Amino acid sequence: MEQAIMRPALFLFSVLVTGLYPQDEDTFAKRRADMVRQQIEQRGVRDQATLDALKTVPRHRFVPADQVEYAYEDRPLPIGYGQTISQPYIVAFMTEVVQPEDDFKVLEIGTGSGYQAAVLAEIVQQVYSVEIVEELHDRASTLFEDLGYSNITSTSADGYFGWEEHAPYDAIIVTAAPEYIPPPLISQLKENGKMIIPVGSPFRVQNLMLVEKKDGKIRTKTLFPVMFVPFTKGH
Ligand code: SAH
């Protein structure tokens, strides 16, 4: 009899506790593991370092407070200033396709929330990231510091010109879509380096392109259609 009373009481207690604290770190870690399994591994991403990075980076810290509950859903989310944090699968795909190694120096154009940079920073030695919207740069660089990503260096500038000072790069990831590949990015890519970049007209479907530099020559491969925010002209 006593037990019959205890059970509903315990049940109610646990509902109250989970209802009050639905967003603890364990819950987020579980959502992250589900995200990687269902959205990323099942779609064919196999690179272990990429999968581990997506399992580790707290994506909910990179979205605005009113988006936290959607942080592990299968879609991009608004981050303010008309910009978005990319869908997790796209981040994973773009990371895997440049075949990041631990001794790599990687350039990212379009820091945005900072999430893609953090995923890269889990894998490679050094990430340089350029963002044209100063407020987004400021927010991301504070977050990198808070989360201890000391191997990310970021700046507010027009990414059309890459970041000459630290060039050449083993890999370049561009997360906004220009109408053509900016020539400075090609020249800042190392021999045998890979660049992944969405190319196309603003607000239309663009193509994700893989650019490789071999024997000083450029080879491009069109991968699949995507939709990214436009590459802003600051130049
Ligand atoms: N990688 C980001 C995605 C952000 S969306 C993330 O993980 O959240 C793309 C970003 O590119 C936007 O923040 C936008 O402001 C920035 N951007 C657009 N044009 C740019 C340019 N010319 N130079 C640098 N950043 C640019």
Coordinates of N, CA and C and ligand atoms in Angstrom, one line a residue:
M1 N 0.8 -1.2 0.0 CA 0.0 0.0 0.0 C 0.9 1.3 0.0
E2 N 1.8 1.2 0.9 CA 2.7 2.3 1.0 C 3.5 2.6 -0.3
Q3 N 3.9 1.4 -0.9 CA 4.6 1.6 -2.2 C 3.7 2.2 -3.3
A4 N 2.5 1.8 -3.3 CA 1.6 2.3 -4.4 C 1.4 3.8 -4.3
I5 N 1.5 4.3 -3.1 CA 1.5 5.8 -2.9 C 2.8 6.4 -3.3
M6 N 3.9 5.7 -2.9 CA 5.2 6.2 -3.2 C 5.5 6.4 -4.7
R7 N 5.0 5.4 -5.4 CA 5.4 5.4 -6.9 C 4.9 6.6 -7.6
P8 N 3.6 6.9 -7.5 CA 3.1 8.1 -8.2 C 3.8 9.4 -7.7
A9 N 4.1 9.4 -6.4 CA 4.8 10.6 -5.8 C 6.1 10.7 -6.4
L10 N 6.9 9.6 -6.6 CA 8.2 9.6 -7.2 C 8.1 10.1 -8.6
F11 N 7.1 9.5 -9.3 CA 6.9 9.8 -10.7 C 6.7 11.3 -10.9
L12 N 5.8 11.8 -10.0 CA 5.5 13.2 -10.1 C 6.7 14.1 -9.9
F13 N 7.5 13.6 -8.9 CA 8.7 14.4 -8.6 C 9.7 14.4 -9.8
S14 N 9.8 13.2 -10.4 CA 10.8 13.2 -11.5 C 10.3 14.0 -12.7
V15 N 8.9 14.0 -12.9 CA 8.4 14.8 -14.0 C 8.6 16.3 -13.7
L16 N 8.5 16.7 -12.5 CA 8.7 18.1 -12.1 C 10.1 18.5 -12.3
V17 N 11.0 17.6 -11.9 CA 12.5 17.9 -12.0 C 12.9 18.0 -13.5
T18 N 12.5 17.0 -14.3 CA 12.9 17.1 -15.7 C 12.2 18.2 -16.4
G19 N 10.9 18.5 -16.0 CA 10.2 19.6 -16.5 C 10.8 21.0 -16.2
L20 N 11.4 21.0 -15.0 CA 12.0 22.3 -14.6 C 13.4 22.5 -15.2
Y21 N 14.1 21.4 -15.4 CA 15.5 21.4 -15.9 C 15.6 20.6 -17.2
P22 N 14.9 20.9 -18.2 CA 15.0 20.1 -19.4 C 16.2 20.4 -20.3
Q23 N 17.0 21.4 -19.9 CA 18.1 21.8 -20.8 C 19.4 21.7 -20.0
D24 N 19.6 20.6 -19.3 CA 20.9 20.5 -18.6 C 21.9 19.9 -19.7
E25 N 23.2 19.9 -19.3 CA 24.2 19.5 -20.3 C 24.1 18.0 -20.7
D26 N 23.6 17.1 -19.8 CA 23.3 15.7 -20.2 C 22.3 15.6 -21.3
T27 N 21.2 16.4 -21.2 CA 20.2 16.4 -22.2 C 20.7 16.9 -23.5
F28 N 21.5 17.9 -23.5 CA 22.1 18.4 -24.7 C 23.1 17.4 -25.3
A29 N 23.8 16.7 -24.5 CA 24.8 15.7 -25.0 C 24.0 14.6 -25.7
K30 N 22.9 14.2 -25.1 CA 22.1 13.1 -25.7 C 21.5 13.6 -27.1
R31 N 21.0 14.8 -27.1 CA 20.4 15.4 -28.3 C 21.5 15.4 -29.4
R32 N 22.7 15.8 -29.0 CA 23.8 15.9 -29.9 C 24.2 14.5 -30.5
A33 N 24.2 13.5 -29.6 CA 24.5 12.1 -30.1 C 23.4 11.7 -31.1
D34 N 22.2 12.0 -30.8 CA 21.1 11.6 -31.7 C 21.2 12.3 -33.0
M35 N 21.6 13.6 -32.9 CA 21.8 14.4 -34.1 C 22.8 13.8 -35.0
V36 N 24.0 13.4 -34.4 CA 25.0 12.8 -35.2 C 24.6 11.5 -35.8
R37 N 23.9 10.7 -35.1 CA 23.5 9.4 -35.6 C 22.5 9.5 -36.7
Q38 N 21.4 10.3 -36.4 CA 20.3 10.3 -37.3 C 20.5 11.2 -38.5
Q39 N 21.1 12.4 -38.3 CA 21.2 13.4 -39.4 C 22.5 13.3 -40.2
I40 N 23.5 12.7 -39.5 CA 24.9 12.9 -40.1 C 25.4 11.5 -40.6
E41 N 25.5 10.6 -39.6 CA 26.0 9.2 -40.0 C 25.1 8.6 -41.0
Q42 N 23.8 8.7 -40.8 CA 22.9 8.0 -41.7 C 22.9 8.6 -43.1
R43 N 23.4 9.8 -43.2 CA 23.5 10.4 -44.6 C 24.9 10.2 -45.2
G44 N 25.7 9.4 -44.5 CA 26.9 8.9 -45.1 C 28.2 9.6 -44.7
V45 N 28.2 10.5 -43.7 CA 29.5 11.1 -43.2 C 30.2 10.0 -42.4
R46 N 31.4 9.7 -42.7 CA 32.1 8.6 -42.1 C 33.4 9.0 -41.3
D47 N 33.9 10.2 -41.6 CA 35.2 10.6 -41.0 C 35.0 10.7 -39.5
Q48 N 35.8 9.9 -38.8 CA 35.6 9.8 -37.3 C 35.9 11.1 -36.6
A49 N 36.9 11.8 -37.1 CA 37.2 13.1 -36.4 C 36.1 14.1 -36.6
T50 N 35.5 14.1 -37.7 CA 34.3 15.0 -38.0 C 33.1 14.6 -37.1
L51 N 32.8 13.3 -37.0 CA 31.7 12.8 -36.2 C 32.0 13.2 -34.7
D52 N 33.2 12.9 -34.2 CA 33.6 13.2 -32.8 C 33.4 14.7 -32.6
A53 N 33.8 15.6 -33.5 CA 33.8 17.0 -33.3 C 32.3 17.5 -33.2
L54 N 31.4 16.9 -34.0 CA 30.0 17.3 -33.9 C 29.4 16.8 -32.7
K55 N 29.9 15.7 -32.1 CA 29.4 15.1 -30.9 C 29.8 16.0 -29.7
T56 N 30.9 16.7 -29.9 CA 31.5 17.5 -28.8 C 31.1 18.9 -28.7
V57 N 31.0 19.6 -29.9 CA 30.8 21.1 -29.8 C 29.4 21.4 -29.4
P58 N 29.2 22.2 -28.3 CA 27.9 22.5 -27.8 C 27.1 23.5 -28.7
R59 N 26.5 22.9 -29.7 CA 25.8 23.8 -30.7 C 24.8 24.8 -30.1
H60 N 24.2 24.3 -28.9 CA 23.2 25.2 -28.3 C 23.8 26.5 -27.8
R61 N 25.2 26.5 -27.6 CA 25.8 27.8 -27.2 C 26.0 28.7 -28.3
F62 N 25.8 28.3 -29.5 CA 26.1 29.1 -30.7 C 24.8 29.7 -31.3
V63 N 23.7 29.5 -30.7 CA 22.4 30.0 -31.2 C 21.9 31.0 -30.2
P64 N 21.0 32.0 -30.7 CA 20.4 32.9 -29.7 C 19.5 32.2 -28.7
A65 N 19.3 32.8 -27.6 CA 18.5 32.2 -26.5 C 17.2 31.6 -27.0
D66 N 16.5 32.3 -27.8 CA 15.1 31.8 -28.3 C 15.2 30.7 -29.3
Q67 N 16.4 30.3 -29.6 CA 16.5 29.2 -30.6 C 17.1 27.9 -29.9
V68 N 17.5 28.0 -28.6 CA 18.2 26.9 -28.0 C 17.5 25.6 -28.1
E69 N 16.2 25.6 -27.9 CA 15.4 24.4 -28.0 C 15.5 23.7 -29.4
Y70 N 15.8 24.5 -30.4 CA 15.9 23.9 -31.8 C 17.3 23.6 -32.2
A71 N 18.3 23.8 -31.3 CA 19.7 23.8 -31.6 C 20.1 22.5 -32.3
Y72 N 19.5 21.3 -32.0 CA 19.9 20.1 -32.5 C 19.0 19.5 -33.6
E73 N 18.1 20.4 -34.1 CA 17.2 20.0 -35.2 C 18.0 20.1 -36.6
D74 N 17.3 19.4 -37.6 CA 17.9 19.2 -38.9 C 17.7 20.4 -39.8
R75 N 18.1 21.6 -39.4 CA 17.9 22.7 -40.3 C 18.8 23.9 -39.8
P76 N 18.9 24.9 -40.7 CA 19.7 26.1 -40.3 C 18.8 26.9 -39.3
L77 N 19.4 27.8 -38.6 CA 18.6 28.6 -37.6 C 19.1 30.1 -37.7
P78 N 18.2 31.0 -37.5 CA 18.6 32.5 -37.6 C 19.5 32.8 -36.4
I79 N 20.5 33.6 -36.7 CA 21.4 34.1 -35.6 C 21.5 35.6 -35.5
G80 N 20.5 36.3 -36.2 CA 20.5 37.8 -36.2 C 21.2 38.3 -37.4
Y81 N 21.0 39.6 -37.7 CA 21.6 40.3 -38.8 C 21.3 39.7 -40.1
G82 N 20.2 39.0 -40.2 CA 19.8 38.3 -41.5 C 20.7 37.1 -41.8
Q83 N 21.4 36.6 -40.9 CA 22.3 35.5 -41.1 C 21.8 34.2 -40.4
T84 N 22.5 33.1 -40.8 CA 22.0 31.8 -40.2 C 23.2 31.0 -39.8
I85 N 23.0 30.1 -38.9 CA 23.9 29.0 -38.6 C 23.5 27.8 -39.5
S86 N 24.5 27.2 -40.2 CA 24.1 26.2 -41.2 C 23.6 25.0 -40.5
Q87 N 22.8 24.2 -41.3 CA 22.3 22.9 -40.9 C 23.4 22.0 -40.5
P88 N 23.3 21.2 -39.4 CA 24.4 20.4 -38.9 C 25.0 19.5 -40.0
Y89 N 24.1 18.9 -40.8 CA 24.7 18.0 -41.8 C 25.6 18.7 -42.8
I90 N 25.2 19.9 -43.2 CA 26.1 20.7 -44.1 C 27.4 21.0 -43.5
V91 N 27.4 21.4 -42.2 CA 28.7 21.6 -41.5 C 29.5 20.4 -41.5
A92 N 28.9 19.2 -41.2 CA 29.6 18.0 -41.2 C 30.2 17.6 -42.6
F93 N 29.4 17.8 -43.6 CA 29.8 17.5 -44.9 C 31.0 18.3 -45.4
M94 N 30.8 19.7 -45.1 CA 31.9 20.6 -45.5 C 33.2 20.3 -44.8
T95 N 33.1 19.9 -43.5 CA 34.3 19.5 -42.7 C 34.9 18.3 -43.3
E96 N 34.1 17.2 -43.5 CA 34.7 16.0 -44.0 C 35.4 16.1 -45.3
V97 N 34.7 16.9 -46.2 CA 35.2 16.9 -47.6 C 36.5 17.5 -47.8
V98 N 37.0 18.4 -46.9 CA 38.3 19.0 -47.0 C 39.4 18.1 -46.3
Q99 N 38.9 16.9 -45.8 CA 39.8 15.9 -45.2 C 40.8 16.5 -44.2
P100 N 40.2 17.1 -43.1 CA 41.1 17.8 -42.1 C 42.0 16.9 -41.4
E101 N 43.3 17.3 -41.2 CA 44.3 16.6 -40.5 C 44.7 17.5 -39.3
D102 N 45.2 16.8 -38.2 CA 45.5 17.6 -37.0 C 46.5 18.7 -37.1
D103 N 47.4 18.6 -38.2 CA 48.4 19.6 -38.3 C 48.0 20.7 -39.3
F104 N 46.7 20.7 -39.7 CA 46.2 21.7 -40.7 C 46.0 23.1 -40.1
K105 N 46.2 24.0 -41.1 CA 45.9 25.4 -40.9 C 44.7 25.7 -41.8
V106 N 43.5 26.1 -41.3 CA 42.3 26.2 -42.1 C 41.8 27.6 -42.0
L107 N 41.4 28.1 -43.2 CA 40.7 29.4 -43.2 C 39.2 29.2 -43.4
E108 N 38.4 29.9 -42.6 CA 37.0 29.9 -42.8 C 36.5 31.4 -43.2
I109 N 35.7 31.5 -44.2 CA 35.1 32.8 -44.5 C 33.6 32.7 -44.1
G110 N 33.2 33.7 -43.2 CA 31.8 33.7 -42.8 C 31.7 33.0 -41.4
T111 N 32.3 33.7 -40.4 CA 32.3 33.1 -39.0 C 30.9 32.9 -38.5
G112 N 30.0 33.9 -38.7 CA 28.6 33.8 -38.3 C 28.6 33.5 -36.8
S113 N 27.9 32.4 -36.5 CA 27.8 32.0 -35.0 C 29.1 31.6 -34.5
G114 N 30.0 31.1 -35.3 CA 31.3 30.5 -34.8 C 31.2 29.0 -34.8
Y115 N 30.1 28.4 -35.1 CA 29.9 26.9 -34.9 C 30.9 26.1 -35.8
Q116 N 30.9 26.5 -37.1 CA 31.7 25.8 -38.1 C 33.2 25.9 -37.6
A117 N 33.6 27.1 -37.2 CA 35.0 27.3 -36.8 C 35.3 26.4 -35.6
A118 N 34.4 26.3 -34.6 CA 34.6 25.4 -33.4 C 34.7 23.9 -33.8
V119 N 33.9 23.5 -34.8 CA 33.9 22.1 -35.2 C 35.3 21.9 -35.8
L120 N 35.8 22.8 -36.6 CA 37.1 22.6 -37.2 C 38.2 22.6 -36.2
A121 N 38.0 23.5 -35.2 CA 39.1 23.7 -34.1 C 39.2 22.4 -33.2
E122 N 38.2 21.6 -33.2 CA 38.3 20.3 -32.5 C 39.2 19.4 -33.2
I123 N 39.4 19.6 -34.5 CA 40.2 18.6 -35.3 C 41.6 19.1 -35.7
V124 N 41.6 20.4 -36.1 CA 42.9 20.9 -36.7 C 43.7 21.8 -35.7
Q125 N 44.9 22.1 -36.1 CA 45.8 22.8 -35.2 C 45.4 24.3 -35.1
Q126 N 45.0 24.9 -36.2 CA 44.7 26.3 -36.2 C 43.7 26.7 -37.2
V127 N 42.7 27.5 -36.7 CA 41.6 28.0 -37.6 C 41.7 29.5 -37.6
Y128 N 41.6 30.1 -38.8 CA 41.5 31.5 -39.0 C 40.1 31.8 -39.6
S129 N 39.4 32.7 -39.0 CA 38.0 32.9 -39.5 C 37.7 34.4 -39.7
V130 N 37.1 34.7 -40.8 CA 36.8 36.1 -41.2 C 35.3 36.3 -41.3
E131 N 34.8 37.4 -40.7 CA 33.4 37.7 -40.7 C 33.2 39.2 -41.0
I132 N 32.3 39.5 -42.0 CA 32.1 40.9 -42.4 C 31.3 41.7 -41.4
V133 N 30.3 41.0 -40.7 CA 29.5 41.8 -39.8 C 30.2 41.9 -38.4
E134 N 30.6 43.1 -38.1 CA 31.4 43.3 -36.9 C 30.8 42.7 -35.6
E135 N 29.4 42.9 -35.5 CA 28.7 42.4 -34.2 C 28.8 40.9 -34.1
L136 N 28.7 40.2 -35.3 CA 28.8 38.8 -35.2 C 30.2 38.3 -34.9
H137 N 31.1 39.0 -35.5 CA 32.5 38.7 -35.1 C 32.8 38.9 -33.6
D138 N 32.3 40.0 -33.1 CA 32.5 40.2 -31.6 C 31.9 39.1 -30.8
R139 N 30.6 38.8 -31.1 CA 29.9 37.8 -30.4 C 30.7 36.4 -30.4
A140 N 31.1 36.0 -31.6 CA 31.7 34.7 -31.8 C 33.1 34.7 -31.1
S141 N 33.8 35.8 -31.2 CA 35.2 35.8 -30.5 C 35.1 35.7 -29.0
T142 N 34.0 36.3 -28.4 CA 33.8 36.2 -27.0 C 33.5 34.7 -26.6
L143 N 32.6 34.1 -27.5 CA 32.3 32.7 -27.2 C 33.5 31.8 -27.3
F144 N 34.3 32.0 -28.3 CA 35.5 31.2 -28.5 C 36.3 31.2 -27.2
E145 N 36.4 32.4 -26.6 CA 37.2 32.6 -25.4 C 36.5 31.8 -24.2
D146 N 35.2 32.0 -24.1 CA 34.4 31.4 -23.1 C 34.6 29.9 -23.1
L147 N 34.6 29.3 -24.3 CA 34.6 27.9 -24.5 C 36.0 27.3 -24.6
G148 N 37.0 28.2 -24.5 CA 38.4 27.8 -24.5 C 39.0 27.4 -25.9
Y149 N 38.4 27.9 -26.9 CA 39.0 27.6 -28.3 C 40.1 28.6 -28.6
S150 N 41.3 28.3 -28.0 CA 42.4 29.2 -28.1 C 43.1 29.0 -29.5
N151 N 42.7 28.0 -30.3 CA 43.3 27.8 -31.6 C 42.4 28.4 -32.7
I152 N 41.5 29.3 -32.3 CA 40.7 30.0 -33.4 C 41.1 31.5 -33.3
T153 N 41.5 32.0 -34.4 CA 41.8 33.4 -34.5 C 40.8 34.0 -35.5
S154 N 40.1 35.1 -35.0 CA 39.1 35.6 -35.9 C 39.3 37.1 -36.1
T155 N 38.7 37.6 -37.2 CA 38.8 39.0 -37.5 C 37.5 39.5 -38.2
S156 N 37.3 40.8 -38.2 CA 36.1 41.4 -38.9 C 36.7 42.0 -40.1
A157 N 36.4 41.5 -41.3 CA 36.9 42.0 -42.6 C 36.1 41.4 -43.7
D158 N 36.4 41.9 -44.9 CA 35.7 41.3 -46.1 C 36.5 40.1 -46.6
G159 N 35.9 39.0 -46.4 CA 36.5 37.7 -46.7 C 36.8 37.5 -48.2
Y160 N 36.4 38.3 -49.1 CA 36.7 38.2 -50.5 C 38.2 38.2 -50.6
F161 N 38.9 38.9 -49.8 CA 40.4 39.0 -49.9 C 41.1 37.9 -49.0
G162 N 40.3 36.9 -48.5 CA 40.9 35.9 -47.6 C 41.6 36.5 -46.4
W163 N 42.7 35.9 -46.0 CA 43.5 36.5 -44.9 C 45.0 36.2 -45.2
E164 N 45.5 37.2 -46.0 CA 46.8 37.0 -46.6 C 47.9 36.8 -45.6
E165 N 47.8 37.5 -44.5 CA 48.8 37.4 -43.4 C 49.2 36.0 -43.0
H166 N 48.2 35.1 -42.9 CA 48.5 33.7 -42.4 C 48.5 32.7 -43.5
A167 N 48.4 33.1 -44.8 CA 48.3 32.2 -45.9 C 49.7 31.6 -46.1
P168 N 49.9 30.4 -46.8 CA 48.8 29.6 -47.4 C 48.1 28.7 -46.5
Y169 N 46.9 28.2 -46.9 CA 46.1 27.3 -46.0 C 46.0 25.9 -46.6
D170 N 45.9 25.0 -45.7 CA 45.7 23.6 -46.1 C 44.3 23.4 -46.7
A171 N 43.4 24.1 -46.1 CA 42.0 24.0 -46.5 C 41.3 25.4 -46.3
I172 N 40.3 25.6 -47.1 CA 39.5 26.8 -47.0 C 38.0 26.4 -47.0
I173 N 37.2 26.9 -46.1 CA 35.8 26.6 -46.0 C 35.0 28.0 -46.1
V174 N 34.2 28.1 -47.1 CA 33.5 29.4 -47.3 C 32.0 29.1 -47.0
T175 N 31.4 29.9 -46.1 CA 30.0 29.5 -45.7 C 29.0 30.6 -46.1
A176 N 29.3 31.4 -47.1 CA 28.4 32.3 -47.7 C 28.6 32.2 -49.2
A177 N 27.6 32.5 -50.0 CA 27.7 32.2 -51.4 C 28.1 33.4 -52.3
P178 N 29.3 33.4 -52.9 CA 29.6 34.4 -53.9 C 29.2 34.0 -55.3
E179 N 29.1 34.9 -56.2 CA 28.7 34.5 -57.6 C 29.8 33.9 -58.4
Y180 N 31.0 34.1 -57.9 CA 32.2 33.4 -58.5 C 33.2 33.2 -57.4
I181 N 34.2 32.3 -57.6 CA 35.2 32.0 -56.6 C 36.2 33.2 -56.5
P182 N 36.3 33.9 -55.3 CA 37.2 35.0 -55.2 C 38.6 34.6 -55.5
P183 N 39.3 35.2 -56.5 CA 40.7 34.8 -56.9 C 41.6 34.8 -55.7
P184 N 41.5 35.8 -54.7 CA 42.5 35.7 -53.6 C 42.4 34.4 -52.8
L185 N 41.2 33.8 -52.8 CA 41.1 32.6 -52.0 C 41.9 31.5 -52.7
I186 N 41.8 31.5 -54.0 CA 42.5 30.4 -54.8 C 44.0 30.6 -54.6
S187 N 44.5 31.8 -54.6 CA 45.9 32.0 -54.4 C 46.4 31.7 -53.0
Q188 N 45.5 31.8 -52.0 CA 45.9 31.5 -50.6 C 45.8 30.0 -50.3
L189 N 45.4 29.2 -51.2 CA 45.3 27.8 -51.0 C 46.6 27.1 -51.2
K190 N 47.0 26.2 -50.3 CA 48.3 25.5 -50.5 C 48.2 24.5 -51.7
E191 N 49.4 24.2 -52.2 CA 49.5 23.1 -53.2 C 48.9 21.8 -52.5
N192 N 48.0 21.1 -53.2 CA 47.3 19.9 -52.7 C 46.2 20.3 -51.7
G193 N 45.9 21.6 -51.5 CA 44.9 22.1 -50.6 C 43.5 21.9 -51.2
K194 N 42.5 22.0 -50.4 CA 41.1 21.8 -50.8 C 40.3 23.0 -50.3
M195 N 39.4 23.5 -51.2 CA 38.5 24.5 -50.7 C 37.0 24.1 -51.1
I196 N 36.1 24.3 -50.1 CA 34.7 24.0 -50.3 C 34.0 25.3 -50.3
I197 N 33.1 25.6 -51.3 CA 32.5 26.9 -51.4 C 31.2 26.8 -52.2
P198 N 30.1 27.4 -51.6 CA 28.9 27.5 -52.4 C 29.0 28.6 -53.4
V199 N 28.6 28.3 -54.7 CA 28.7 29.4 -55.7 C 27.4 29.5 -56.4
G200 N 27.0 30.8 -56.5 CA 25.7 31.0 -57.3 C 25.1 32.4 -56.9
S201 N 24.0 32.7 -57.5 CA 23.3 34.0 -57.3 C 22.6 34.0 -56.0
P202 N 22.5 35.2 -55.4 CA 21.9 35.3 -54.1 C 20.4 34.9 -54.1
F203 N 20.0 34.2 -53.1 CA 18.6 33.8 -52.9 C 18.1 32.8 -54.0
R204 N 19.0 32.3 -54.8 CA 18.7 31.2 -55.7 C 19.4 29.9 -55.2
V205 N 19.1 28.8 -55.8 CA 19.9 27.6 -55.4 C 21.3 27.8 -56.0
Q206 N 22.3 27.5 -55.1 CA 23.7 27.6 -55.5 C 24.2 26.1 -55.6
N207 N 25.4 26.0 -56.1 CA 26.1 24.7 -56.1 C 27.3 24.7 -55.1
L208 N 27.4 23.6 -54.4 CA 28.5 23.5 -53.5 C 29.7 22.9 -54.4
M209 N 30.8 23.7 -54.4 CA 31.9 23.3 -55.3 C 33.2 22.9 -54.5
L210 N 33.8 21.9 -54.9 CA 35.1 21.5 -54.3 C 36.2 21.9 -55.3
V211 N 37.1 22.7 -54.7 CA 38.2 23.2 -55.5 C 39.5 22.6 -55.0
E212 N 40.3 22.1 -55.9 CA 41.6 21.5 -55.5 C 42.7 22.1 -56.3
K213 N 43.9 22.3 -55.6 CA 45.0 22.8 -56.3 C 46.1 21.7 -56.4
K214 N 46.4 21.3 -57.6 CA 47.3 20.2 -57.9 C 48.3 20.7 -59.0
D215 N 49.6 20.6 -58.7 CA 50.7 21.0 -59.6 C 50.4 22.5 -60.1
G216 N 49.9 23.3 -59.1 CA 49.7 24.7 -59.5 C 48.4 24.9 -60.3
K217 N 47.7 23.8 -60.6 CA 46.5 23.9 -61.4 C 45.3 23.8 -60.5
I218 N 44.2 24.4 -61.0 CA 42.9 24.3 -60.2 C 42.0 23.4 -60.9
R219 N 41.4 22.5 -60.0 CA 40.4 21.6 -60.5 C 39.1 21.8 -59.7
T220 N 38.0 22.0 -60.4 CA 36.8 22.2 -59.6 C 35.8 21.1 -59.9
K221 N 35.0 20.8 -58.9 CA 34.0 19.7 -59.0 C 32.7 20.2 -58.4
T222 N 31.6 20.1 -59.2 CA 30.3 20.6 -58.6 C 29.7 19.4 -57.9
L223 N 29.3 19.7 -56.6 CA 28.9 18.5 -55.8 C 27.4 18.4 -55.8
F224 N 26.7 19.4 -55.1 CA 25.2 19.3 -55.1 C 24.6 20.7 -54.8
P225 N 23.4 20.9 -55.1 CA 22.8 22.2 -54.9 C 22.5 22.5 -53.4
V226 N 22.8 23.7 -53.0 CA 22.6 24.2 -51.6 C 22.0 25.6 -51.6
M227 N 21.6 26.0 -50.4 CA 21.2 27.4 -50.3 C 21.9 28.1 -49.1
F228 N 22.8 29.0 -49.4 CA 23.5 29.8 -48.4 C 23.1 31.2 -48.4
V229 N 23.4 32.0 -47.4 CA 23.2 33.4 -47.4 C 24.2 34.0 -48.4
P230 N 23.9 35.2 -49.0 CA 24.8 35.7 -50.0 C 26.2 36.2 -49.4
F231 N 27.2 36.1 -50.2 CA 28.5 36.7 -49.9 C 28.4 38.2 -50.1
T232 N 28.5 38.9 -49.0 CA 28.4 40.4 -49.0 C 29.6 41.0 -49.7
K233 N 29.3 42.0 -50.4 CA 30.5 42.8 -51.0 C 30.9 43.9 -50.1
G234 N 32.1 43.8 -49.6 CA 32.6 44.9 -48.8 C 33.7 45.6 -49.6
H235 N 33.9 45.1 -50.8 CA 35.1 45.6 -51.6 C 34.6 46.4 -52.8
Ligands
SAH1 N1 29.9 29.4 -40.6 C1 28.7 30.1 -40.0 C2 27.6 30.3 -41.0 C3 27.2 31.7 -41.0 S1 26.3 32.3 -42.4 C4 28.2 29.3 -38.8 O1 28.7 28.2 -38.5 O2 27.4 29.9 -38.1 C5 27.5 33.1 -43.3 C6 28.2 34.3 -42.7 O3 29.0 34.8 -43.8 C7 27.4 35.4 -42.2 O4 27.6 35.6 -40.9 C8 27.8 36.6 -43.1 O5 27.7 37.8 -42.4 C9 29.2 36.2 -43.5 N2 29.6 36.9 -44.8 C10 28.9 37.2 -45.9 N3 29.7 37.8 -46.7 C11 31.0 37.9 -46.2 C12 32.2 38.4 -46.7 N4 32.4 39.0 -47.8 N5 33.3 38.3 -45.8 C13 33.2 37.7 -44.6 N6 32.0 37.1 -44.1 C14 30.9 37.2 -44.9

